[in-house]
XYZ file of C-alpha atoms in Angstrom:
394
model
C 13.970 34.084 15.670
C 15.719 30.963 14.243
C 18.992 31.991 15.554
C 17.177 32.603 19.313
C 15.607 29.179 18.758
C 18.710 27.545 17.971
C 21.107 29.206 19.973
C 18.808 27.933 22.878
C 18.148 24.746 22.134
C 21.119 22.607 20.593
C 22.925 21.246 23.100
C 23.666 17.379 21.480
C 25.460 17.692 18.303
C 25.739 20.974 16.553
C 23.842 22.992 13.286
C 25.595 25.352 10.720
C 22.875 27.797 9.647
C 23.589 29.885 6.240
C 21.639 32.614 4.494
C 21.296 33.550 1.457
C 24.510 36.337 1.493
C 26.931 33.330 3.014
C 26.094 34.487 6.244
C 26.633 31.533 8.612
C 25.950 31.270 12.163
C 26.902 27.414 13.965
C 25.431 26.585 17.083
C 27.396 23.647 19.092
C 30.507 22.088 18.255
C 29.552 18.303 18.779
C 28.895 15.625 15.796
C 26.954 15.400 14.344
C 27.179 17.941 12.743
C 23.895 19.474 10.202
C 23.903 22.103 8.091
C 20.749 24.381 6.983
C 20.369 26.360 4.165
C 17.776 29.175 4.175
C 16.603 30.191 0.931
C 13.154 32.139 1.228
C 13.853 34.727 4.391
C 10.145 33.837 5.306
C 11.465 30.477 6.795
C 12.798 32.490 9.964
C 9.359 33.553 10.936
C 7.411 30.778 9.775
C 9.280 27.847 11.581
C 9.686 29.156 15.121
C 5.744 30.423 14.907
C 4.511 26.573 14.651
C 7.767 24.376 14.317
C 5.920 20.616 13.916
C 4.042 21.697 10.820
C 6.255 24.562 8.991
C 9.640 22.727 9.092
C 8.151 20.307 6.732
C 5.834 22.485 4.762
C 8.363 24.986 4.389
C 10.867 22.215 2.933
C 8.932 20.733 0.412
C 7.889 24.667 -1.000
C 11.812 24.743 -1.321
C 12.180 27.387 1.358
C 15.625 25.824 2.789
C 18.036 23.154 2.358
C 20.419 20.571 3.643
C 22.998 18.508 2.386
C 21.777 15.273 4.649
C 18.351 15.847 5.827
C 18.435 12.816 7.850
C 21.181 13.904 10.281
C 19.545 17.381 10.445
C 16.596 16.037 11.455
C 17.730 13.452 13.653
C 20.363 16.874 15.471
C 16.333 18.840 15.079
C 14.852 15.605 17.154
C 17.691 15.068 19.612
C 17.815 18.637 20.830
C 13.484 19.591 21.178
C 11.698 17.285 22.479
C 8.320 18.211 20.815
C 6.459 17.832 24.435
C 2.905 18.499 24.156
C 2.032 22.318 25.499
C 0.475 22.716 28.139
C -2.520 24.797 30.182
C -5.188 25.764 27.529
C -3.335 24.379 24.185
C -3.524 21.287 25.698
C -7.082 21.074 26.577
C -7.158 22.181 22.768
C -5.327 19.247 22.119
C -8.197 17.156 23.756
C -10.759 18.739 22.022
C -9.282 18.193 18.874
C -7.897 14.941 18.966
C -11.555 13.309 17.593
C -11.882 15.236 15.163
C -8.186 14.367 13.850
C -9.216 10.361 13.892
C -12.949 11.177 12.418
C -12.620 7.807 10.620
C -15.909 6.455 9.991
C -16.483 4.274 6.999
C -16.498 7.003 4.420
C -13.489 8.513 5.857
C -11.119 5.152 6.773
C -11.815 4.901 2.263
C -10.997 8.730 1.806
C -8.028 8.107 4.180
C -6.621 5.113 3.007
C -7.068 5.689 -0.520
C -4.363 9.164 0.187
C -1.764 6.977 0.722
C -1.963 3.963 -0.424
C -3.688 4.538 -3.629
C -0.562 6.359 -5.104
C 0.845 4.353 -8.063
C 2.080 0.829 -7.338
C 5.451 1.267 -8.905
C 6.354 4.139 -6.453
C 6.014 1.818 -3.457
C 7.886 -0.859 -5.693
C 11.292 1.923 -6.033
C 11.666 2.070 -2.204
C 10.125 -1.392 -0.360
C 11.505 -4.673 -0.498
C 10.532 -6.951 -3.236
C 7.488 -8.816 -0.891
C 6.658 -4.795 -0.613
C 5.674 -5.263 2.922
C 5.290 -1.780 3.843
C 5.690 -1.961 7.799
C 8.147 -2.363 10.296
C 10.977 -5.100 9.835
C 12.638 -7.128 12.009
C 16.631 -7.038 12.101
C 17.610 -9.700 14.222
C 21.459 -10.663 14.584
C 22.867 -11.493 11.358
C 20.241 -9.478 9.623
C 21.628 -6.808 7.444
C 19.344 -6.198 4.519
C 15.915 -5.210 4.347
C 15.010 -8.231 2.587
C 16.434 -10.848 5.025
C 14.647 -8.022 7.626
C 11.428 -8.287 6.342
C 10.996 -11.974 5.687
C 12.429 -12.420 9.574
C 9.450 -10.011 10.104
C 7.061 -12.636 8.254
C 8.694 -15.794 9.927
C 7.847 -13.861 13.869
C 4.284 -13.096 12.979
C 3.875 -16.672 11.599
C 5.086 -18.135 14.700
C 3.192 -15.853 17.075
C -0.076 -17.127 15.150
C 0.746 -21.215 16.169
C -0.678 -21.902 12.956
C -2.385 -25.199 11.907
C -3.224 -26.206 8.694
C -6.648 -25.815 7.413
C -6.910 -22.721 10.066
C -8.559 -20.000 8.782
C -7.046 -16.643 9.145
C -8.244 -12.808 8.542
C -5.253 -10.117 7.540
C -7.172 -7.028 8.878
C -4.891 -4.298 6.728
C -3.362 -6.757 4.357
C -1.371 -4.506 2.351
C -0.552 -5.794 -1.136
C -0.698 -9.837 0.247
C 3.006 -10.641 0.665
C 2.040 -12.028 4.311
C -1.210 -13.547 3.416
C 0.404 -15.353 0.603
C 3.152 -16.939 3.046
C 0.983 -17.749 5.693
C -1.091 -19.923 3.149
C 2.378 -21.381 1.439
C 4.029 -21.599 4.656
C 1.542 -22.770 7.157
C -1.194 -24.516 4.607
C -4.252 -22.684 5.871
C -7.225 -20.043 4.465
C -6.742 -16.816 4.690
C -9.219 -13.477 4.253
C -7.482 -10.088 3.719
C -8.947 -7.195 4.089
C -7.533 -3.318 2.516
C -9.790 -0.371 1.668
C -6.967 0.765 -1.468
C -8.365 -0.317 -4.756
C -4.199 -0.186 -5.820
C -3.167 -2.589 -3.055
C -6.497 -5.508 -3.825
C -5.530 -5.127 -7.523
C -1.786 -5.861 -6.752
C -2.392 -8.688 -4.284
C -4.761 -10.620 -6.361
C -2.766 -10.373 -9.130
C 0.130 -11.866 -6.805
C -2.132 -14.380 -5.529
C -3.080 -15.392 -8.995
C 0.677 -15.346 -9.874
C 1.582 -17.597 -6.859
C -1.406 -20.022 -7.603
C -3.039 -19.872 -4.604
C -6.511 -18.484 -5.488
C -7.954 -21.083 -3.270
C -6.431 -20.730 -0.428
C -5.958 -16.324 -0.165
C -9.393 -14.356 -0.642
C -8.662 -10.116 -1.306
C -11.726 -8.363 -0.143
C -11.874 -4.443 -0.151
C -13.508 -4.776 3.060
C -14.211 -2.638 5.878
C -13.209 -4.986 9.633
C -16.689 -3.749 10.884
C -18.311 -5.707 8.190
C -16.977 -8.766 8.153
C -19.409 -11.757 8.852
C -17.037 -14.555 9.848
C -15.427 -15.798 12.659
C -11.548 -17.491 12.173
C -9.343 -19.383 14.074
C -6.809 -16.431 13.919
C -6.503 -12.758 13.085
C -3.692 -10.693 12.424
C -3.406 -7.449 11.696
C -0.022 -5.575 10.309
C 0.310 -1.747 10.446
C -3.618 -1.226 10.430
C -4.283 -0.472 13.812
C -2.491 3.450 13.101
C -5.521 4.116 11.147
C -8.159 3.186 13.500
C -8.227 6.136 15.601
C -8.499 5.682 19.369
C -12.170 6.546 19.450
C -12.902 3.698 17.676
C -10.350 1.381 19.574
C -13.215 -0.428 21.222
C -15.424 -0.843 18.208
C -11.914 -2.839 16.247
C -11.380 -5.147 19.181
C -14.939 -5.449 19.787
C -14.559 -6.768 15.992
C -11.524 -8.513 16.906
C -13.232 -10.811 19.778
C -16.506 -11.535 17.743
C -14.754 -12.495 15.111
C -12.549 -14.995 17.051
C -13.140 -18.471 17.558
C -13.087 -19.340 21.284
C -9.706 -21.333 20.656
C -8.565 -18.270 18.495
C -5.328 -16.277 18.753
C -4.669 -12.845 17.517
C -1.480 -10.884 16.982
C -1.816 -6.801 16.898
C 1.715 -5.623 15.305
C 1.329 -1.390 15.682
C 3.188 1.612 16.074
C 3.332 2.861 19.632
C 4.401 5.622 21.661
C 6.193 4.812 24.722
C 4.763 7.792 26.443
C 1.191 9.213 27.256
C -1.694 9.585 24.282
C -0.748 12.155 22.066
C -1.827 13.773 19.135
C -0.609 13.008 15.381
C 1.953 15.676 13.330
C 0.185 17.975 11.837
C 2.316 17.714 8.885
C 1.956 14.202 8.531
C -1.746 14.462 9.561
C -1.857 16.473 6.348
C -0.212 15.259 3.802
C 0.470 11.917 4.169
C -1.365 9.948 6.919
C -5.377 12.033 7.491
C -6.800 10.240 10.128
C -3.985 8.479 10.827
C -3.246 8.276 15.335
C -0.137 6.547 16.982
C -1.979 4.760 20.519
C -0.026 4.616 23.628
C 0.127 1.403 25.105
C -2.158 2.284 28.154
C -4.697 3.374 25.591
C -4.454 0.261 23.552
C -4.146 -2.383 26.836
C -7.303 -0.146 28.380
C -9.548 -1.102 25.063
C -8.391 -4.705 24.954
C -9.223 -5.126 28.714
C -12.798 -3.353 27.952
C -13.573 -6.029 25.740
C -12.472 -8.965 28.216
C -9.301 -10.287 25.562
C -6.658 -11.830 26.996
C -3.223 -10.646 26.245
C -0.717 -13.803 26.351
C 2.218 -12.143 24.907
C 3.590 -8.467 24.387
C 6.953 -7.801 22.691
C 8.496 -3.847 22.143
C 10.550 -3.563 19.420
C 12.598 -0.668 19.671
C 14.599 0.925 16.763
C 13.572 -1.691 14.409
C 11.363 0.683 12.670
C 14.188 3.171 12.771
C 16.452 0.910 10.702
C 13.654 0.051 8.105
C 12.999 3.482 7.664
C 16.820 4.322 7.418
C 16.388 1.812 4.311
C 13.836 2.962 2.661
C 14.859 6.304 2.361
C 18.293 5.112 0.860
C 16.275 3.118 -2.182
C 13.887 6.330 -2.079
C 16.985 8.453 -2.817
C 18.654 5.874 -5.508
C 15.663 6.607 -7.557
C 14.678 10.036 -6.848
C 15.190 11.460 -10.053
C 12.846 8.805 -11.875
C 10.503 9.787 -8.930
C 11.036 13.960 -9.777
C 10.263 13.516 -13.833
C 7.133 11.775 -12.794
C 5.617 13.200 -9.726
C 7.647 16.656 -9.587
C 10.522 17.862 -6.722
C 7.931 18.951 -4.644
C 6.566 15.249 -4.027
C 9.861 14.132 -3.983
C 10.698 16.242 -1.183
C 7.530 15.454 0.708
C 8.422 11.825 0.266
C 11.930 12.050 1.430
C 10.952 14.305 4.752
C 7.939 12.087 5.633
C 10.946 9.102 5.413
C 13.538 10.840 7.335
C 11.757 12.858 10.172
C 9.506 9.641 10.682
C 13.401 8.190 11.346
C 14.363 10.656 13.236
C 11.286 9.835 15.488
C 11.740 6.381 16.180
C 14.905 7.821 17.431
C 14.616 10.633 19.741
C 10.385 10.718 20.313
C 9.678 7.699 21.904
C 8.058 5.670 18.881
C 8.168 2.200 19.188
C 6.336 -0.920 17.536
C 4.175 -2.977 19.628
C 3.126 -6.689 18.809
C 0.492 -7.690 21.394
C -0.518 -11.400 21.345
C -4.005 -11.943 22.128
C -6.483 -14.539 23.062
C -9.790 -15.667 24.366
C -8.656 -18.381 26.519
C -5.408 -18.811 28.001
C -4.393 -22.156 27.070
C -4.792 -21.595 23.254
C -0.482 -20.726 23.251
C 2.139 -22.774 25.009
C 3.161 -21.671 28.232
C 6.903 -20.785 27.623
C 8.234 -18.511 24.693
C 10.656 -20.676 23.595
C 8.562 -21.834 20.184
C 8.979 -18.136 19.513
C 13.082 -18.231 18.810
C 12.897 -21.992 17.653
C 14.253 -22.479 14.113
C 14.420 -18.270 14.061
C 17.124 -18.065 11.959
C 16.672 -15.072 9.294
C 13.876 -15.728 7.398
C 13.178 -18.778 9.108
């Protein structure tokens, strides 16, 4: 079945396939150039039956190999294009799409706490030392995922035209790098919001160290119960967890809770194509709940809810690059990783890191960063105060 599979699909690059007896079979002749090792004979029926979940179940059980998993993946990606089925599986798809984003209170904590309540010095191996745990930004010049990230910072802090004194909610604020800058940075208040016990522990204890306990508040808050309204919301790698039946519900949130002067910035993964449906590999294992909006889904709630969107910037491969980054500090400390979590986490980690690479690549993943606000005059008129003094990590 694999060999059928294969021997039909690659066309762009080419894939070495070994058995267990040294039996190889290589379909294509192109770089680059993967290799796959097949170790349990099961693999050949299970992969081909239901490819988007059993490639990476079947890795992490140990079922097959490959000397660079991200090129495999990235020759896997480039060659099928994972487009949705159609005729009755995808009215499935439609049916079951709610279900997969069932993220009511109870849930978003269940969900959240997954991921992001693993130990704090995991994160700390493979992030950047402000451990901002979303996309970067790799403008010219910008070769490290430090520089990256802090150019990330310095973009989201000028999309906000920040005052001082302005108050500001972080809707998903991660373990507070950003809400710490954007109270040393830009001298206002800020309110951030997680649902991970791990990641309000961390960030008030980095609030505390940076001395700004009176200026950066760490709530494990849910954005449906906030009671305040602020000058400016922003909201980093958060929105992916919302689900898109409750899209109208977060901005509904989102324009209550901003002042009628107020400006929000949205930064989100994206799918340049239609709405979708999530992995179901990742959907299991690493992100439950978790939904990737297209933009005609996103702009459709925002217009529902009568918010003005004053800016809207694409950036395309960025994500790709910070991924490609993170998996090479994941793999510098992979054997710490192994004696404390095991070699099947490890290689759930490390395929969650590449094949979410490989997608930014070849499946039309994308990061959006919408601008938004109530009235139309509350950002200049010209973008130009977005590249001023935008030197890395300006």
């Amino acid at each position: 079945m694999l060999d059928h599979l294969f021997g039909e699909g690659i066309h762009t690059g080419s894939l070495t396939l070994e058995r267990r007896k040294g039996e190889t079979r290589q379909f294509g002749r192109a770089d680059p150039a993967a290799r796959l090792t097949i170790h349990d004979p099961q693999v050949e029926r299970r992969v081909p039956a239901d490819p988007d979940f059993m490639l990476g179940q079947t890795y992490m059980e140990g079922g097959w190999s490959t000397p660079d998993l991200r090129t495999l993946l990235a020759v896997l990606m480039g060659n099928f294009d994972g487009a949705e089925p159609g005729g009755g599986r995808r009215l499935m798809t439609s049916v079951l799409r709610p279900l997969q984003q069932w993220n009511r209170r109870a849930a978003s904590r269940r969900n959240v706490a997954h991921h992001y309540d693993i130990d704090e010095w995991l994160f700390r191996c493979f992030l950047d030392t402000d451990m901002q745990y979303s996309c970067a930004y790799w403008p010219p010049g910008v070769t490290d995922l430090e520089s990256a990230q802090a150019a990330k910072r310095a973009l989201i802090r000028r999309k906000l035209c920040l005052r001082p004194g302005q108050r500001v909610l972080d809707i998903g604020c991660g373990w507070g790098g950003l809400a710490i800058e954007l109270a040393e940075q830009a001298g206002v208040e800020v309110v951030g919001l997680t649902l991970s016990e791990e990641q309000a522990r961390v960030a008030r204890d980095r609030v505390r160290e940076h001395g700004c306990e009176d200026r950066v508040e760490i709530r494990i808050q849910d954005y449906r119960d906030v009671p305040e309204r602020f000058e400016r919301i922003v909201s980093v790698g958060m929105f992916e967890h919302v689900g898109a039946r409750y899209y109208d519900t977060f901005f509904a949130g989102l324009r209550d809770h901003l002042t009628a002067d107020g400006v929000a910035l949205l930064h989100t993964i994206g799918r340049l194509g239609r709405p979708g449906v999530t992995n179901p590999w990742i959907r299991r294992y690493i992100f439950p709940g978790g939904y990737i909006p297209s933009l005609s889904e996103t702009s459709a709630a925002i217009e529902r809810q009568q918010i003005g969107v004053t800016d809207l910037e694409v950036l395309r491969l960025h994500y790709a690059y910070t991924l490609a980054a993170w998996y090479e500090r994941f793999q510098a400390v992979r054997e710490r990783v192994a004696a404390e979590k095991g070699e099947r986490f490890c290689r759930m980690w490390e395929f969650y890191l590449a094949a979410s690479e490989a997608a930014f690549h070849h499946r039309g993943l994308v990061v959006f960063q919408i601008q938004l606000a109530m009235d139309q005059t509350a950002v200049p008129l010209c973008r130009d105060y977005l590249h001023e003094a935008a030197a890395p990590g300006a």
